[in-house]
PDB file of C-alpha atoms in Angstrom:
ATOM      1  CA  UNK I  25       7.816  -3.231 -24.420  1.00 48.00           C
ATOM      2  CA  UNK I  26      10.232  -0.355 -24.814  1.00 55.00           C
ATOM      3  CA  UNK I  27      13.753  -1.589 -25.570  1.00 64.00           C
ATOM      4  CA  UNK I  28      15.190   1.632 -24.118  1.00 65.00           C
ATOM      5  CA  UNK I  29      13.354   1.120 -20.820  1.00 73.00           C
ATOM      6  CA  UNK I  30      14.407  -2.534 -20.641  1.00 76.00           C
ATOM      7  CA  UNK I  31      18.071  -1.648 -21.151  1.00 86.00           C
ATOM      8  CA  UNK I  32      17.764   1.121 -18.555  1.00 91.00           C
ATOM      9  CA  UNK I  33      16.232  -1.069 -15.844  1.00 94.00           C
ATOM     10  CA  UNK I  34      18.482  -4.135 -16.279  1.00 95.00           C
ATOM     11  CA  UNK I  35      20.955  -4.481 -13.411  1.00 96.00           C
ATOM     12  CA  UNK I  36      21.116  -4.231  -9.637  1.00 97.00           C
ATOM     13  CA  UNK I  37      19.434  -1.348  -7.826  1.00 96.00           C
ATOM     14  CA  UNK I  38      19.849  -0.151  -4.214  1.00 95.00           C
ATOM     15  CA  UNK I  39      17.014   1.655  -2.447  1.00 94.00           C
ATOM     16  CA  UNK I  40      17.880   5.270  -1.610  1.00 94.00           C
ATOM     17  CA  UNK I  41      14.591   6.505  -0.182  1.00 87.00           C
ATOM     18  CA  UNK I  42      13.953   5.897   3.483  1.00 79.00           C
ATOM     19  CA  UNK I  43      10.287   6.615   4.201  1.00 74.00           C
ATOM     20  CA  UNK I  44       8.384   4.464   6.700  1.00 63.00           C
ATOM     21  CA  UNK I  45       5.851   3.550   4.013  1.00 64.00           C
ATOM     22  CA  UNK I  46       8.639   1.912   1.999  1.00 67.00           C
ATOM     23  CA  UNK I  47       9.793  -0.696   4.524  1.00 76.00           C
ATOM     24  CA  UNK I  48       8.015  -3.425   2.545  1.00 86.00           C
ATOM     25  CA  UNK I  49      10.138  -2.770  -0.535  1.00 90.00           C
ATOM     26  CA  UNK I  50      13.515  -4.544  -0.805  1.00 91.00           C
ATOM     27  CA  UNK I  51      16.801  -2.767  -0.152  1.00 91.00           C
ATOM     28  CA  UNK I  52      18.265  -4.294  -3.335  1.00 93.00           C
ATOM     29  CA  UNK I  53      16.605  -5.437  -6.552  1.00 94.00           C
ATOM     30  CA  UNK I  54      17.890  -7.152  -9.661  1.00 96.00           C
ATOM     31  CA  UNK I  55      16.110  -6.771 -13.015  1.00 96.00           C
ATOM     32  CA  UNK I  56      16.932  -8.949 -16.036  1.00 96.00           C
ATOM     33  CA  UNK I  57      16.335  -8.406 -19.769  1.00 94.00           C
ATOM     34  CA  UNK I  58      13.805 -11.231 -19.946  1.00 94.00           C
ATOM     35  CA  UNK I  59      11.210  -9.459 -17.768  1.00 95.00           C
ATOM     36  CA  UNK I  60      12.150 -11.006 -14.410  1.00 96.00           C
ATOM     37  CA  UNK I  61      13.184  -9.369 -11.145  1.00 95.00           C
ATOM     38  CA  UNK I  62      14.106 -10.500  -7.651  1.00 94.00           C
ATOM     39  CA  UNK I  63      14.915  -9.053  -4.260  1.00 90.00           C
ATOM     40  CA  UNK I  64      18.547  -9.527  -3.231  1.00 89.00           C
ATOM     41  CA  UNK I  65      19.696 -10.227   0.351  1.00 75.00           C
ATOM     42  CA  UNK I  66      16.126 -10.702   1.542  1.00 68.00           C
ATOM     43  CA  UNK I  67      15.951 -11.069   5.348  1.00 69.00           C
ATOM     44  CA  UNK I  68      13.701 -13.926   6.471  1.00 70.00           C
ATOM     45  CA  UNK I  69      11.759 -11.773   8.943  1.00 66.00           C
ATOM     46  CA  UNK I  70      10.639  -9.118   6.450  1.00 75.00           C
ATOM     47  CA  UNK I  71       7.722  -9.502   4.045  1.00 79.00           C
ATOM     48  CA  UNK I  72       8.544  -7.677   0.840  1.00 83.00           C
ATOM     49  CA  UNK I  73       5.843  -6.609  -1.594  1.00 87.00           C
ATOM     50  CA  UNK I  74       8.358  -7.364  -4.354  1.00 90.00           C
ATOM     51  CA  UNK I  75      10.212 -10.644  -3.754  1.00 90.00           C
ATOM     52  CA  UNK I  76      10.553 -12.375  -7.120  1.00 92.00           C
ATOM     53  CA  UNK I  77       8.431 -12.066 -10.225  1.00 95.00           C
ATOM     54  CA  UNK I  78       7.851 -10.407 -13.558  1.00 96.00           C
ATOM     55  CA  UNK I  79       7.718  -6.859 -14.837  1.00 96.00           C
ATOM     56  CA  UNK I  80       6.377  -5.290 -18.016  1.00 95.00           C
ATOM     57  CA  UNK I  81       6.530  -1.698 -19.219  1.00 95.00           C
ATOM     58  CA  UNK I  82       3.282  -0.059 -20.325  1.00 94.00           C
ATOM     59  CA  UNK I  83       4.194   3.090 -22.191  1.00 88.00           C
ATOM     60  CA  UNK I  84       6.852   5.529 -21.007  1.00 87.00           C
ATOM     61  CA  UNK I  85       5.613   6.109 -17.471  1.00 93.00           C
ATOM     62  CA  UNK I  86       4.026   2.876 -16.213  1.00 96.00           C
ATOM     63  CA  UNK I  87       5.351  -0.530 -15.207  1.00 96.00           C
ATOM     64  CA  UNK I  88       3.397  -3.640 -14.196  1.00 96.00           C
ATOM     65  CA  UNK I  89       5.058  -5.666 -11.431  1.00 96.00           C
ATOM     66  CA  UNK I  90       3.956  -9.043 -10.083  1.00 96.00           C
ATOM     67  CA  UNK I  91       3.900  -8.803  -6.312  1.00 91.00           C
ATOM     68  CA  UNK I  92       4.467 -11.382  -3.578  1.00 88.00           C
ATOM     69  CA  UNK I  93       0.716 -12.094  -3.431  1.00 89.00           C
ATOM     70  CA  UNK I  94       0.790 -12.820  -7.216  1.00 89.00           C
ATOM     71  CA  UNK I  95      -1.233  -9.681  -7.969  1.00 93.00           C
ATOM     72  CA  UNK I  96      -0.045  -7.596 -10.947  1.00 96.00           C
ATOM     73  CA  UNK I  97       0.219  -3.974  -9.774  1.00 95.00           C
ATOM     74  CA  UNK I  98       0.732  -0.875 -11.916  1.00 97.00           C
ATOM     75  CA  UNK I  99       3.334   1.645 -10.724  1.00 96.00           C
ATOM     76  CA  UNK I 100       4.360   4.949 -12.161  1.00 97.00           C
ATOM     77  CA  UNK I 101       8.025   4.899 -13.166  1.00 96.00           C
ATOM     78  CA  UNK I 102      10.494   7.682 -13.817  1.00 96.00           C
ATOM     79  CA  UNK I 103      14.180   7.430 -14.746  1.00 95.00           C
ATOM     80  CA  UNK I 104      16.702  10.191 -14.095  1.00 96.00           C
ATOM     81  CA  UNK I 105      18.279  11.714 -17.201  1.00 95.00           C
ATOM     82  CA  UNK I 106      21.457   9.651 -16.745  1.00 95.00           C
ATOM     83  CA  UNK I 107      19.394   6.463 -16.111  1.00 94.00           C
ATOM     84  CA  UNK I 108      21.213   5.894 -12.793  1.00 96.00           C
ATOM     85  CA  UNK I 109      18.199   6.638 -10.578  1.00 97.00           C
ATOM     86  CA  UNK I 110      14.683   5.299 -10.778  1.00 96.00           C
ATOM     87  CA  UNK I 111      11.509   6.280  -8.951  1.00 96.00           C
ATOM     88  CA  UNK I 112       8.486   3.997  -8.613  1.00 96.00           C
ATOM     89  CA  UNK I 113       5.182   5.632  -7.624  1.00 95.00           C
ATOM     90  CA  UNK I 114       2.543   3.434  -5.979  1.00 92.00           C
ATOM     91  CA  UNK I 115      -1.243   3.888  -5.934  1.00 90.00           C
ATOM     92  CA  UNK I 116      -0.966   6.089  -2.808  1.00 90.00           C
ATOM     93  CA  UNK I 117       1.524   8.379  -4.602  1.00 92.00           C
ATOM     94  CA  UNK I 118       4.356   7.159  -2.343  1.00 91.00           C
ATOM     95  CA  UNK I 119       7.721   7.324  -4.098  1.00 93.00           C
ATOM     96  CA  UNK I 120      10.212   4.457  -3.831  1.00 94.00           C
ATOM     97  CA  UNK I 121      13.624   5.464  -5.132  1.00 95.00           C
ATOM     98  CA  UNK I 122      16.564   3.311  -6.212  1.00 96.00           C
ATOM     99  CA  UNK I 123      20.072   3.980  -7.524  1.00 98.00           C
ATOM    100  CA  UNK I 124      21.807   1.684 -10.026  1.00 97.00           C
ATOM    101  CA  UNK I 125      24.534  -0.310  -8.267  1.00 92.00           C
ATOM    102  CA  UNK I 126      26.303  -1.688 -11.342  1.00 73.00           C
TER     103      UNK I 126
END
């Protein structure tokens, strides 16, 4: 696992994209150094694809994320140059964008 990617992803992220296809992704996410993540402020009435689980980088442009149904799903991943924005790309080429909150 890339140490640079781990350091870049650790922290709290707020979703900035607003597409209809992204309503199942949490508004806020927290990633830790030990390969865990969790949705923050999760409303009871919404089913999030990502609720709590693990992540693992595969190379520079792919991340494996354990989803709410316990399936491990590969996403494309791209960091902005300043590492303050991140884009996840799902299997349908939908882009889910987050900005680092802390």
